[in-house]
mmCIF file with all atom_site columns, C-alpha atoms in Angstrom:
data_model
loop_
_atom_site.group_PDB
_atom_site.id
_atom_site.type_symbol
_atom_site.label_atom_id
_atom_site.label_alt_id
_atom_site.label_comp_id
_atom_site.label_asym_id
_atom_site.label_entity_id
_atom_site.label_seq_id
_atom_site.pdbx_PDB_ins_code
_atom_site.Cartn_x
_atom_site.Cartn_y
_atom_site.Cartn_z
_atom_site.occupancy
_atom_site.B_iso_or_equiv
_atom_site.pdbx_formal_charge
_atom_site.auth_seq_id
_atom_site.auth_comp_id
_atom_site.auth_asym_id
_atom_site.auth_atom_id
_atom_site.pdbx_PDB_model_num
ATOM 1   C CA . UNK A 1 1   ? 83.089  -0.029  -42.661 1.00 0.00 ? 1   UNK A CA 1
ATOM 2   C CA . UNK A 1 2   ? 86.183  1.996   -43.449 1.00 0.00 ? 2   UNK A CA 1
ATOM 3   C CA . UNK A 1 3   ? 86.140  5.877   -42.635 1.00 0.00 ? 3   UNK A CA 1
ATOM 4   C CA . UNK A 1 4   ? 86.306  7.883   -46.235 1.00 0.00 ? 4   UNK A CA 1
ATOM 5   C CA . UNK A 1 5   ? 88.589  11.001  -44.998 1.00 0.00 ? 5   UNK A CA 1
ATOM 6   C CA . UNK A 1 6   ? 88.131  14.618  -46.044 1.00 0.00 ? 6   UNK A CA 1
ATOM 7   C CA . UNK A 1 7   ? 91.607  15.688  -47.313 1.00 0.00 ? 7   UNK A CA 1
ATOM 8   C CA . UNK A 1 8   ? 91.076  18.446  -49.617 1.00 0.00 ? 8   UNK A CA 1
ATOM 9   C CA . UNK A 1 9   ? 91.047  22.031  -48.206 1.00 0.00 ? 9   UNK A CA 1
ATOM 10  C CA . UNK A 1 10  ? 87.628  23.007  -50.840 1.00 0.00 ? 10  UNK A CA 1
ATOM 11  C CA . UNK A 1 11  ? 86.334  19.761  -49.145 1.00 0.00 ? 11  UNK A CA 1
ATOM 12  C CA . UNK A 1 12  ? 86.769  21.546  -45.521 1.00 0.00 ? 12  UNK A CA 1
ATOM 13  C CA . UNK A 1 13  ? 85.775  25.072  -46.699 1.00 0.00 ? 13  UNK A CA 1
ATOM 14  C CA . UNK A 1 14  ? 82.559  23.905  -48.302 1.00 0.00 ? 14  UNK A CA 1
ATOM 15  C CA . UNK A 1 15  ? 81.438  22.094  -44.711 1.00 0.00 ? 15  UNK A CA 1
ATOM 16  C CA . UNK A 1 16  ? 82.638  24.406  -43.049 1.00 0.00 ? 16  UNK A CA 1
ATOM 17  C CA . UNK A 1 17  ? 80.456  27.566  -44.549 1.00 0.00 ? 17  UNK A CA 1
ATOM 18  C CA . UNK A 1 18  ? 77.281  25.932  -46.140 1.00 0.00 ? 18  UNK A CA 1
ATOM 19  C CA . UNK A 1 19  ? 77.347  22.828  -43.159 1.00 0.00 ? 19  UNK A CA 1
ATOM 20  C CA . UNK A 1 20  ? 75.064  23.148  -39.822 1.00 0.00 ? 20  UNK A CA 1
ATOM 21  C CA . UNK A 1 21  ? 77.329  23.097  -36.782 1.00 0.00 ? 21  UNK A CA 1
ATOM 22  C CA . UNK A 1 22  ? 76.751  21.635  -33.058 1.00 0.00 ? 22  UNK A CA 1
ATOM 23  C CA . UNK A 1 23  ? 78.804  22.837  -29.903 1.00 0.00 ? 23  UNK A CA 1
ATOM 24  C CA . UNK A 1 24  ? 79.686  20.431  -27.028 1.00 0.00 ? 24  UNK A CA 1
ATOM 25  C CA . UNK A 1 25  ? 82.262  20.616  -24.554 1.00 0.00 ? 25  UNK A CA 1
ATOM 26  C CA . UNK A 1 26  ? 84.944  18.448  -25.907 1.00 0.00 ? 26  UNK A CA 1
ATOM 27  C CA . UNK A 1 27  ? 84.321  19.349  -29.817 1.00 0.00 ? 27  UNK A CA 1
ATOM 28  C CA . UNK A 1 28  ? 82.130  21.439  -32.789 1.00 0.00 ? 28  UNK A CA 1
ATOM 29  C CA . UNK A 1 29  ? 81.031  19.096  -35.412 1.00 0.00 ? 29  UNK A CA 1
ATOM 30  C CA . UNK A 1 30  ? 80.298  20.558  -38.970 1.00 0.00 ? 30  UNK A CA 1
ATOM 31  C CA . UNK A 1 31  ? 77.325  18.393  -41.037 1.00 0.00 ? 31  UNK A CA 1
ATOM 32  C CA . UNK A 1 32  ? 76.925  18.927  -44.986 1.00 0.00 ? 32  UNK A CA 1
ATOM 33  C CA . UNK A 1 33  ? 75.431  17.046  -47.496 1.00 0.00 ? 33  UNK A CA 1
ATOM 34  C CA . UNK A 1 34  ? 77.483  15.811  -49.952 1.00 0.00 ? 34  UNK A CA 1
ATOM 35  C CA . UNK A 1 35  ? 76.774  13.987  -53.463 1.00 0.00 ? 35  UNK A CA 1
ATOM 36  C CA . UNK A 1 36  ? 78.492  10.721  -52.422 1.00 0.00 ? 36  UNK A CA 1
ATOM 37  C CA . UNK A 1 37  ? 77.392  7.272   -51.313 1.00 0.00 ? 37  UNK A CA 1
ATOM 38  C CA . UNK A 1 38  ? 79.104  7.076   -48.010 1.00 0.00 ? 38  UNK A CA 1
ATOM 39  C CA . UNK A 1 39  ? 79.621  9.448   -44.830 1.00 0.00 ? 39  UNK A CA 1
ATOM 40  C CA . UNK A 1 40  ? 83.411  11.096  -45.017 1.00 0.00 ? 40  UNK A CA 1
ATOM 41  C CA . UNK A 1 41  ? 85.002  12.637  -42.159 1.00 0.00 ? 41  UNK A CA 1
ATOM 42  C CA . UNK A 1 42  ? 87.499  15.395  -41.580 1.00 0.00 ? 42  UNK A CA 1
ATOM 43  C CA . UNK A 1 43  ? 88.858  16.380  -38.099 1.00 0.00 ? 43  UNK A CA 1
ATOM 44  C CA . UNK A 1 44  ? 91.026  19.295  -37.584 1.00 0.00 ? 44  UNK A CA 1
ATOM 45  C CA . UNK A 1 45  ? 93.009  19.615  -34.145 1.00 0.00 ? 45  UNK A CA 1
ATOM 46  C CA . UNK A 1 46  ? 94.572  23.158  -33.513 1.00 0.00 ? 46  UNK A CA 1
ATOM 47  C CA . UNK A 1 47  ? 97.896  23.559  -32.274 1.00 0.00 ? 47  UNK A CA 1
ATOM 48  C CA . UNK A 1 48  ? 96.543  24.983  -29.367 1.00 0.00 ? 48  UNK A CA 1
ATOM 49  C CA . UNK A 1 49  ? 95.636  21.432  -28.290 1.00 0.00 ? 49  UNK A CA 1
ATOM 50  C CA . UNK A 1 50  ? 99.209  20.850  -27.566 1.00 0.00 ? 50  UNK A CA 1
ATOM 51  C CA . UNK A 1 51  ? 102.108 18.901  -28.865 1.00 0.00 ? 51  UNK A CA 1
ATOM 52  C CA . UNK A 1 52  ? 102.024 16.676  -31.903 1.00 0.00 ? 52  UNK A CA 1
ATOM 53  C CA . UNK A 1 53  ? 101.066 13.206  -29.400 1.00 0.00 ? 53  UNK A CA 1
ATOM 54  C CA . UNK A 1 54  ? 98.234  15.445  -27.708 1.00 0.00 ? 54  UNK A CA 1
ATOM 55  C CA . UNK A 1 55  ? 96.535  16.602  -31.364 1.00 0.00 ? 55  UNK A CA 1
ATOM 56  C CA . UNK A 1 56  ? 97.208  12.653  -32.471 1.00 0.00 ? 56  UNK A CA 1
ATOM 57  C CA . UNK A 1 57  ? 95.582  10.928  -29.354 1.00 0.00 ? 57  UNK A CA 1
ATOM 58  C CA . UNK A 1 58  ? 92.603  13.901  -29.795 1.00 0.00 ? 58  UNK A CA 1
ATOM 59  C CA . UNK A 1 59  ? 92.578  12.558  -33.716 1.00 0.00 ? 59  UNK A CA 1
ATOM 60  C CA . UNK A 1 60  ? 92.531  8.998   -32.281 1.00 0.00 ? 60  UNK A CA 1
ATOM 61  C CA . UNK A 1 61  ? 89.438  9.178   -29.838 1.00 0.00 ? 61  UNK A CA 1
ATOM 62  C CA . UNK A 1 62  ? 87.491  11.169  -32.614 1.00 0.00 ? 62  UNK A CA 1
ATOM 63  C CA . UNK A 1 63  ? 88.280  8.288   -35.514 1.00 0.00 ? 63  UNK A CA 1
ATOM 64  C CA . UNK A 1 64  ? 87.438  5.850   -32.969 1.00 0.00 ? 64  UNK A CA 1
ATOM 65  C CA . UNK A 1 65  ? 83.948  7.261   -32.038 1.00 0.00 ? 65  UNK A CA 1
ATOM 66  C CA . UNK A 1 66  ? 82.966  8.035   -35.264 1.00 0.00 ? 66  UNK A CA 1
ATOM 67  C CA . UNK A 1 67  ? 84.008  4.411   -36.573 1.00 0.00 ? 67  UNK A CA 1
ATOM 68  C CA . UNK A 1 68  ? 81.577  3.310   -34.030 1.00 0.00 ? 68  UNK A CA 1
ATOM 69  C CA . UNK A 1 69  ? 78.546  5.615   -35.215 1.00 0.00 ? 69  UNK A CA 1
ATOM 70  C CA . UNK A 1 70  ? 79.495  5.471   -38.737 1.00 0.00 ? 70  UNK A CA 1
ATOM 71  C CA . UNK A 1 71  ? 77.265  2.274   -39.565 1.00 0.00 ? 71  UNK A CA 1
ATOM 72  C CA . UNK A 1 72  ? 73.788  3.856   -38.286 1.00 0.00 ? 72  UNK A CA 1
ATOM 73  C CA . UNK A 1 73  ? 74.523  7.187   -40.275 1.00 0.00 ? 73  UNK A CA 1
ATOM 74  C CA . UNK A 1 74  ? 72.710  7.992   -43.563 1.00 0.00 ? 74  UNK A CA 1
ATOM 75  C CA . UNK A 1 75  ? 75.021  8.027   -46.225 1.00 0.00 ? 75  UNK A CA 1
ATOM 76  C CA . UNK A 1 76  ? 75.601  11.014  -48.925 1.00 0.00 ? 76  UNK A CA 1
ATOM 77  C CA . UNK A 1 77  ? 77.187  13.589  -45.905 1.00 0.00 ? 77  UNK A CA 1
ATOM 78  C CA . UNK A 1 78  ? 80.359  15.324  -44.605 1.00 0.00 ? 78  UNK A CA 1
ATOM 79  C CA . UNK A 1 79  ? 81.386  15.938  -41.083 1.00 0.00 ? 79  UNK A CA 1
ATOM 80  C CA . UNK A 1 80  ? 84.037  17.782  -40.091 1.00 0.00 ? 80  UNK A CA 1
ATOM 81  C CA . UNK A 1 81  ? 85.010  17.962  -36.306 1.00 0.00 ? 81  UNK A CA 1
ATOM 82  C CA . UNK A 1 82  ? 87.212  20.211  -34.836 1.00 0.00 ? 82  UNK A CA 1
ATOM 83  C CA . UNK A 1 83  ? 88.586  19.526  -31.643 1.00 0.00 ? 83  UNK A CA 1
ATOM 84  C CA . UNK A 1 84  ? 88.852  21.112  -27.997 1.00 0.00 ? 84  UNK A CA 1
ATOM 85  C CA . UNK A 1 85  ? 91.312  21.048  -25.840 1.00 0.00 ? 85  UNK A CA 1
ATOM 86  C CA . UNK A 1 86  ? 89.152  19.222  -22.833 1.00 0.00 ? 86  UNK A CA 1
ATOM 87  C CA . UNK A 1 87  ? 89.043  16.108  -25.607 1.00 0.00 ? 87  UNK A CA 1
ATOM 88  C CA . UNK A 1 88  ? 92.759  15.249  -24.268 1.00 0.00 ? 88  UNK A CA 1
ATOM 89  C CA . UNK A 1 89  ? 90.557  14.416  -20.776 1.00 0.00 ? 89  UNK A CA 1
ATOM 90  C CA . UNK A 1 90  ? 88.119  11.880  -22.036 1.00 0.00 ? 90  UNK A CA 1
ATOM 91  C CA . UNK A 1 91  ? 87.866  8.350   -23.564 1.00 0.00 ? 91  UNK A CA 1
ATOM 92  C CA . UNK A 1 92  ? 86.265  8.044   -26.861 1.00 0.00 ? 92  UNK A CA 1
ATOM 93  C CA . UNK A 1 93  ? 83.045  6.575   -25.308 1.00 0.00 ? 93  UNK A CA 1
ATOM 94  C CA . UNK A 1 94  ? 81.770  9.824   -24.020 1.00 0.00 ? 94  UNK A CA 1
ATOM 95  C CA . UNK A 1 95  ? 82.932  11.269  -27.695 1.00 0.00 ? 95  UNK A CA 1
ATOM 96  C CA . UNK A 1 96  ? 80.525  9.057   -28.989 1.00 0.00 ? 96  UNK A CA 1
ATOM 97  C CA . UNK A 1 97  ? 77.843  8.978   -26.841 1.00 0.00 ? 97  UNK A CA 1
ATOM 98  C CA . UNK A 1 98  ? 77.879  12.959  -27.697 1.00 0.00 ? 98  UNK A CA 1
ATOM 99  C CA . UNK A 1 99  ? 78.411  11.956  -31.450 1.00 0.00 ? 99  UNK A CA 1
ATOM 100 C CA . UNK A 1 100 ? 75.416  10.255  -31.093 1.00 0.00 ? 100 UNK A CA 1
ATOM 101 C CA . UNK A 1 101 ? 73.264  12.747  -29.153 1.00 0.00 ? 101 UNK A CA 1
ATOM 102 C CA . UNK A 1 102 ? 73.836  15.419  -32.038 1.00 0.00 ? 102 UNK A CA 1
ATOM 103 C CA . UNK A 1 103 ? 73.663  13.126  -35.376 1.00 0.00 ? 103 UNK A CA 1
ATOM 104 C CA . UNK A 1 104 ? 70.298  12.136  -33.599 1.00 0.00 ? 104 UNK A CA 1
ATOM 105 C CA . UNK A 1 105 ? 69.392  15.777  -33.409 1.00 0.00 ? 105 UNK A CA 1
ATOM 106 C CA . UNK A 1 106 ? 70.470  16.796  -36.540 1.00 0.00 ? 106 UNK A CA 1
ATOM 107 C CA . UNK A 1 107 ? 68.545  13.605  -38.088 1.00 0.00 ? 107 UNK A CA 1
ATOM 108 C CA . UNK A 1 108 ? 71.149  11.710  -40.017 1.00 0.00 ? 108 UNK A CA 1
ATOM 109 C CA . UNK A 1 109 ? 71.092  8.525   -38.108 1.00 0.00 ? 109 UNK A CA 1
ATOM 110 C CA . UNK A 1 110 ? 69.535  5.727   -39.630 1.00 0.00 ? 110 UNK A CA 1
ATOM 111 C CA . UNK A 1 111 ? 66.278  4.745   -37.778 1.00 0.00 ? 111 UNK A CA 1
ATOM 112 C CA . UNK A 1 112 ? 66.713  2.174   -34.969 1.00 0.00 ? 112 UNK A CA 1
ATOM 113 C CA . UNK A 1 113 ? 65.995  -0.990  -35.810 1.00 0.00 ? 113 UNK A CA 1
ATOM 114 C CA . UNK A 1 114 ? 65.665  -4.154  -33.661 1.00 0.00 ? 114 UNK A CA 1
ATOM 115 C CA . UNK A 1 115 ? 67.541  -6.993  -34.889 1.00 0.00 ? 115 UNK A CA 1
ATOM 116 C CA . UNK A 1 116 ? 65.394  -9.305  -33.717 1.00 0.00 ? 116 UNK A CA 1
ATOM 117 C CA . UNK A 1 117 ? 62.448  -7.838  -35.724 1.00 0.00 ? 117 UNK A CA 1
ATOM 118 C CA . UNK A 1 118 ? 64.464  -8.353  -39.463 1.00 0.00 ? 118 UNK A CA 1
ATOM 119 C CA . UNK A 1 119 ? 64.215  -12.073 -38.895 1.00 0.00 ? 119 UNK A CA 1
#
């Protein structure tokens, strides 16, 4: 599934001050729903991460942890994450298991299913 970016600044603004937001060490993800058929993302990395290949390697562990939960999330939402500077120390595994742990808690992961069960 291909990741629909956020790109518009209205598109940020809107998640950002009517969205629910979740704290972890390495980022603070934003959650709003949106009118849409598919999840979007936006990620916003601060100069105060570093230099320009620090805030792209931070932008490439969160794209690649949210590629990986994008399937089992509900569609018709926004997420914008913002990242922290301890992101530069981690793979994006532990991103996404924390991905994970939130979307569960905020409830818009699809509900697990066992593949051997749809046969």
């Amino acid at each position: 599934m291909k990741i629909v970016k956020l790109k518009e600044n209205r598109d940020f603004r809107r998640v950002y001050n009517k969205g629910k937001s979740f704290v972890c060490p390495y980022f603070v993800v934003y959650i709003n729903k949106n009118r849409g058929d598919q999840p979007r993302l936006g990620i916003t990395v601060s100069k105060k991460i570093g230099n320009a290949v620090k805030r792209n390697r931070a932008k490439r562990v969160i794209t690649a942890a949210f590629s990986t939960v994008c399937p089992k999330i509900i569609s018709g939402y926004d997420f914008v994450i913002v990242a922290r500077t301890r992101i530069l120390d981690v793979k994006s595994t532990v991103v996404t298991s924390h991905l994970f742990k939130f979307l569960d808690s905020f409830g818009v992961l699809k509900p697990y299913q066992n593949e051997k069960d749809t046969d």
